[in-house]
Tab-separated table of C-alpha atoms in Angstrom:
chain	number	residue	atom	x	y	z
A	1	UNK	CA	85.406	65.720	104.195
A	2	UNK	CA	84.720	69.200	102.003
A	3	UNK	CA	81.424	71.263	103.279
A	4	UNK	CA	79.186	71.106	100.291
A	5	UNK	CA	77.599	74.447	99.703
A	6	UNK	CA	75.661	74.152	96.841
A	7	UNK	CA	73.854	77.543	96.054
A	8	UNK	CA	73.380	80.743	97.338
A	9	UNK	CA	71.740	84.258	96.142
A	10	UNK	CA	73.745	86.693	95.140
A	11	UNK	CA	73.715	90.153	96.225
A	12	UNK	CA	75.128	91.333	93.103
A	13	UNK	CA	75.918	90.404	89.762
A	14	UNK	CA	79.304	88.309	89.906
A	15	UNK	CA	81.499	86.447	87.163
A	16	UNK	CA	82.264	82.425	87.551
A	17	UNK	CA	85.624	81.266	89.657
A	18	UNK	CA	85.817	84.307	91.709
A	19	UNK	CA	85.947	84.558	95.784
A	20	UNK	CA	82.463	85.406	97.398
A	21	UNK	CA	81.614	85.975	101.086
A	22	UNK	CA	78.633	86.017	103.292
A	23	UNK	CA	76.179	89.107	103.292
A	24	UNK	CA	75.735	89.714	106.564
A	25	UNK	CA	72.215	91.571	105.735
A	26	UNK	CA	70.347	88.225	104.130
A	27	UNK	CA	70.985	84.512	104.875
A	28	UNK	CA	71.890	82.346	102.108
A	29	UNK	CA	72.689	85.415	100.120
A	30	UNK	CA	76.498	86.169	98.588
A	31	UNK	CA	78.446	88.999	98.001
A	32	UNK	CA	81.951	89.674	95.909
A	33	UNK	CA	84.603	88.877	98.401
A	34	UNK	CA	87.423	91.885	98.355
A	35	UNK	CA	91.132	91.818	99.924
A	36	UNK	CA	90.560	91.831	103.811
A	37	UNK	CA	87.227	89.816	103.499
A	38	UNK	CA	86.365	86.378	104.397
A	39	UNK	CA	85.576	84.217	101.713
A	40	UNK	CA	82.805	81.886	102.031
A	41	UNK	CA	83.737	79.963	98.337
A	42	UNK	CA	84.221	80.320	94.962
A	43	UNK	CA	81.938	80.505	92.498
A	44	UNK	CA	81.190	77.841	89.663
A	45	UNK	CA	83.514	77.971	86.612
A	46	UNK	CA	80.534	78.111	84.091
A	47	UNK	CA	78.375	81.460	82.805
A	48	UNK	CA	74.498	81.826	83.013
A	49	UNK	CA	74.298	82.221	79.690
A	50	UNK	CA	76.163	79.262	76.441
A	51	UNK	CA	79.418	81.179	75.631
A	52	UNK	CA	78.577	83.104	72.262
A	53	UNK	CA	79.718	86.475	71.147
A	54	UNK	CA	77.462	88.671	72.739
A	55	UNK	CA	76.292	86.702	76.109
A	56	UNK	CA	76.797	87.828	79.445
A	57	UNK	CA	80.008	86.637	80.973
A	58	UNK	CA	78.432	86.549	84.755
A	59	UNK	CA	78.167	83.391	86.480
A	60	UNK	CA	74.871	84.731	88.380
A	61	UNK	CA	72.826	88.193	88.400
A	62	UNK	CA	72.070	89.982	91.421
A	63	UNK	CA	69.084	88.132	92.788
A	64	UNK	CA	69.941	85.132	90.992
A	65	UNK	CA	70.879	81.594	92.456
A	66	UNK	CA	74.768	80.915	91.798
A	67	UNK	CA	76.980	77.510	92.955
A	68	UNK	CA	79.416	77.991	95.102
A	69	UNK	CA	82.463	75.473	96.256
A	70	UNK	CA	82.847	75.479	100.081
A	71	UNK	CA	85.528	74.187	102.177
A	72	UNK	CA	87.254	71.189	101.466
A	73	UNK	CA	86.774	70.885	98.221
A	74	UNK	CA	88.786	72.273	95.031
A	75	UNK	CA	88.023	74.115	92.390
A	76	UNK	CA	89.718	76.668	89.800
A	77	UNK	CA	90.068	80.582	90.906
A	78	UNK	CA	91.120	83.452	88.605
A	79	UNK	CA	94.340	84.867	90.085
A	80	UNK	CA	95.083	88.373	90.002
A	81	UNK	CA	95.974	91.110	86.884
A	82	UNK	CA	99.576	91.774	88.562
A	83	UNK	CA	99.962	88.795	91.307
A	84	UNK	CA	101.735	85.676	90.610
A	85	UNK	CA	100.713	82.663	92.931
A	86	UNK	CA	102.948	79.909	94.084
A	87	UNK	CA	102.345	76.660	94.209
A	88	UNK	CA	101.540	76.067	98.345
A	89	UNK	CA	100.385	79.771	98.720
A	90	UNK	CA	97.667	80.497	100.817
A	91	UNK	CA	95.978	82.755	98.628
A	92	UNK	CA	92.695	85.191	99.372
A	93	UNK	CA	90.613	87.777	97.372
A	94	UNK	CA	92.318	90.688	96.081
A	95	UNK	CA	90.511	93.850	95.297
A	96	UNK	CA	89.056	92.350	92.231
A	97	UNK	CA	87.983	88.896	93.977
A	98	UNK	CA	90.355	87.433	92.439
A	99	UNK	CA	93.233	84.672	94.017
A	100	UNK	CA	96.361	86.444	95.154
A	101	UNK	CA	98.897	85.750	98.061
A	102	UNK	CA	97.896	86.104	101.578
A	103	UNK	CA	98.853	88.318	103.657
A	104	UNK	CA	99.858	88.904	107.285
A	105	UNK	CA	97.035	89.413	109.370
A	106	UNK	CA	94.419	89.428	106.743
A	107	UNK	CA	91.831	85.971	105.767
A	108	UNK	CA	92.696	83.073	103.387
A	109	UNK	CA	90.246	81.144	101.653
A	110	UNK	CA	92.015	78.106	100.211
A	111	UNK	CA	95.942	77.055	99.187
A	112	UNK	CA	97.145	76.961	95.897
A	113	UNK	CA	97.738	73.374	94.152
A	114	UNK	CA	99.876	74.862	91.978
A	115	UNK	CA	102.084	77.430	90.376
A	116	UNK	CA	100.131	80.189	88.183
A	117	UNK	CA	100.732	83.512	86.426
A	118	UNK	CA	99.161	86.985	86.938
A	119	UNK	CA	95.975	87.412	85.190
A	120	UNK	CA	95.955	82.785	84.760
A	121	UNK	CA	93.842	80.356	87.098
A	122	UNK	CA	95.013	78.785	89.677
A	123	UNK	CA	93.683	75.268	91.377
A	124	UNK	CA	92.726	75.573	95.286
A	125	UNK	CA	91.851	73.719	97.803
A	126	UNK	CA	89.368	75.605	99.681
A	127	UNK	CA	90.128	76.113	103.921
A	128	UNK	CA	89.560	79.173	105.660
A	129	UNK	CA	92.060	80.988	108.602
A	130	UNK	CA	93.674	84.047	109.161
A	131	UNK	CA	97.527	84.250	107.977
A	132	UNK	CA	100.305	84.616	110.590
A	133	UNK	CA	103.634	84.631	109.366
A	134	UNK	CA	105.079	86.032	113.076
A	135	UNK	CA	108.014	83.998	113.768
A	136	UNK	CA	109.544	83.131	110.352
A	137	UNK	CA	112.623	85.225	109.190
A	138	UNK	CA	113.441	86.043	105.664
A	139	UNK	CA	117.471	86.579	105.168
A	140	UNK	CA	118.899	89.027	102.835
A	141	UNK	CA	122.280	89.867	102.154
A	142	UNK	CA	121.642	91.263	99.070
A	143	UNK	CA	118.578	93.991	98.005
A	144	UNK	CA	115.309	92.411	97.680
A	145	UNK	CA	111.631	93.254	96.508
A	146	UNK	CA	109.184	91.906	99.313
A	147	UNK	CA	106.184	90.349	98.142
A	148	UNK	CA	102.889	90.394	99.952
A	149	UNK	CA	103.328	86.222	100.882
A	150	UNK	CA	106.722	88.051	102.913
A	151	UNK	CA	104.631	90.522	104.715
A	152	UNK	CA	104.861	89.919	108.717
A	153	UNK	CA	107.747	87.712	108.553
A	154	UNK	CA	111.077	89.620	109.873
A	155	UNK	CA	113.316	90.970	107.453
A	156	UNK	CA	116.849	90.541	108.620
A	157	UNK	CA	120.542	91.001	107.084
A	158	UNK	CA	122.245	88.401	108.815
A	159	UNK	CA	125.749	87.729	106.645
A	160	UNK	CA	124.972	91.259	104.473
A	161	UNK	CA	128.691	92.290	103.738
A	162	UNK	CA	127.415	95.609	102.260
A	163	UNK	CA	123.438	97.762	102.508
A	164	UNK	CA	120.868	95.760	101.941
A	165	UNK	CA	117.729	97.395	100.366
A	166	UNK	CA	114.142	96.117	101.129
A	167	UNK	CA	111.612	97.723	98.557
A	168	UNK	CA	108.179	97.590	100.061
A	169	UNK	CA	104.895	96.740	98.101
A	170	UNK	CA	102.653	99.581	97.975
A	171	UNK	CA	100.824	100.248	101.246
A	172	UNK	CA	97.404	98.952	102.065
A	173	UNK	CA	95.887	99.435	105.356
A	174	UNK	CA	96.711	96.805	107.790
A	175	UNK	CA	100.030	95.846	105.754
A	176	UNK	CA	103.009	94.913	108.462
A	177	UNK	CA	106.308	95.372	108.130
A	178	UNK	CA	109.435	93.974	110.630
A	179	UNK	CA	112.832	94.201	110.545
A	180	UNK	CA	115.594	93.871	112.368
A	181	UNK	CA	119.134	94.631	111.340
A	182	UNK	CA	121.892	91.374	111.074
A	183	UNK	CA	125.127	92.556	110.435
A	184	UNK	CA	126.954	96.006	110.736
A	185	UNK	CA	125.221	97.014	107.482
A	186	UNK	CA	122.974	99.543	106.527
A	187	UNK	CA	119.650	97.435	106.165
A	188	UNK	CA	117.180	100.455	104.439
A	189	UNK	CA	113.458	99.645	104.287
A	190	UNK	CA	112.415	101.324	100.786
A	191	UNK	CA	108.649	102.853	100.368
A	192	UNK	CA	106.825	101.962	96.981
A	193	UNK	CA	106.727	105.045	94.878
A	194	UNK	CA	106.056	108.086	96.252
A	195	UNK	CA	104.964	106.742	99.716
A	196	UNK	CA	106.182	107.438	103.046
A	197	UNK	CA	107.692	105.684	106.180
A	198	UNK	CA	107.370	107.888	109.573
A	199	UNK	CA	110.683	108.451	111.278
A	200	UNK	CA	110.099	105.996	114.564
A	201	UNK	CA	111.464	108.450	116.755
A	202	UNK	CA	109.269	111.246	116.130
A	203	UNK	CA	106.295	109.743	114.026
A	204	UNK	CA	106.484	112.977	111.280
A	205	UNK	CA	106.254	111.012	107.625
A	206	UNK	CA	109.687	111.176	105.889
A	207	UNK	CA	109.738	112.620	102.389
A	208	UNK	CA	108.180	110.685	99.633
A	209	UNK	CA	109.892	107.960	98.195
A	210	UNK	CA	112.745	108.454	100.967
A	211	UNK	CA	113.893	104.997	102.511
A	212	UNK	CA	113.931	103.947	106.266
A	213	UNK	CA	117.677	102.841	107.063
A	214	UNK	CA	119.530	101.321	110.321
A	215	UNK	CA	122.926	99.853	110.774
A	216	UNK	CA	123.566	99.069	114.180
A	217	UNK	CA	123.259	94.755	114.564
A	218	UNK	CA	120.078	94.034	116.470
A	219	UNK	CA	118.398	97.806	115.951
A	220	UNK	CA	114.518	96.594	115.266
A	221	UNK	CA	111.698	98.596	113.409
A	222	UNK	CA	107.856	97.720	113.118
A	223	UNK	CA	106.133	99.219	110.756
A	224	UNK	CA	101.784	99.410	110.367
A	225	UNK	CA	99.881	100.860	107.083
A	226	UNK	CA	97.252	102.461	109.009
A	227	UNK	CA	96.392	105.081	105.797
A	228	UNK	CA	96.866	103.754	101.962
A	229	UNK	CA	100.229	105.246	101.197
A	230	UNK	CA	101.751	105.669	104.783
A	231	UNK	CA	103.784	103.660	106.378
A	232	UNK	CA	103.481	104.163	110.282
A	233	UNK	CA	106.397	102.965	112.991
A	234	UNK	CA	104.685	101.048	116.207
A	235	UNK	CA	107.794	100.124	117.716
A	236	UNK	CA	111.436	100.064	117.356
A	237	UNK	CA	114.581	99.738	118.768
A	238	UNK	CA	117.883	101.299	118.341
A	239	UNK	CA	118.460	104.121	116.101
A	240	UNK	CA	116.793	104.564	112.465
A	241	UNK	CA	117.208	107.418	110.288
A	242	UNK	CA	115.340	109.095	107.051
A	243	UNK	CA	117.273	108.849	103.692
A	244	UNK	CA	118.974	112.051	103.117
């Protein structure tokens, strides 16, 4: 049965269908939920004010009573400016509040209903955890962008007749990376940008924008974003080498 939670204060001024989490300062009270948060609900789809040209487009003030969906039930969430959602995603609050995939390690507030575009709405049905994806594999045999829903699962080449690129989203702190090389390949783990991976064997950052790269079947890498930008090695296996 969904865990009515009809109205809390907000904290701060906040728009309607947006995540929200508990202010650990004030009881009852609700602040904008942000990626690596965890969300209480999602505020009401309607504005304080009618919608004419001019009115405020917040769904409560700071200070100001606002409804909020709780677990169980469903309700409409704005999905985020760049982030597509799939339908079956366990999504949580990106840096904007807004829906976007889960990721590895971090809170989920609810699973998507259904498919929806960057910048749409998306329908969710609101349950609260923490994502693991440890112990699913994602197979590539050809170069591949990996999302954030791909984060923690292991990246392997099994089948690759030829290298086998990874690019890697941009780097957030507590972002995880595995991978573990399937065939006698190069399997090359690809930075977003300017960012860096650190060579496992010695921990010194490679150059920016320079890719990660194994080849030997079964060589293993895990990778942690302990610093926006940087990807760190925790463990590995094998032997793994800085693009030249």
């Amino acid at each position: 049965m969904p865990v009515n939670n009809p109205s809390y204060v907000m904290g701060e001024d906040v728009g309607p269908s947006l995540f929200v989490k508990a202010d650990p300062a004030y009881d009852f009270q609700a602040l904008k939920a942000t990626l690596g948060a965890e969300p209480l609900g999602v505020t009401h789809e309607g504005t304080r004010d009618a919608p004419i040209p001019g009115a405020s487009a917040y769904a409560a003030l700071t200070g100001e009573s606002v409804r909020v969906y709780g677990l169980g039930e469903v309700c409409e969430v704005l999905v985020s400016a760049t982030l597509a959602i799939v339908a079956g995603d366990r999504v949580a609050p990106d840096a904007s509040s807004k829906a976007q995939p889960a990721v590895h390690g971090f809170p989920y507030g609810g699973r998507a209903l259904n498919a929806a575009a960057a910048a749409g709405k998306v329908r969710v049905q609101l349950e609260r955890g923490v994502e693991d994806k440890r112990g699913t594999v994602l197979t590539k045999i050809a170069d591949y962008t990996v999302k954030l829903a791909d984060l923690g699962k292991t990246l392997s080449t099994v089948g690759a007749a030829g290298a086998v690129t990874f690019a890697l989203p941009a780097a957030l702190p507590g972002y995880e990376v595995f991978a573990r090389v399937g065939a006698v390949q190069e399997l090359r783990l690809d930075p977003d940008g300017t960012e860096t991976i650190a060579l496992p064997s010695t921990g010194i950052p490679g150059a920016a924008g320079k890719y990660l790269v194994a080849d030997a079947l079964n060589e293993t890498v895990h990778l942690k974003c302990n610093v926006a930008g940087k990807w760190d090695a925790m463990t590995f296996t094998g032997t793994w080498t800085a693009e030249s």
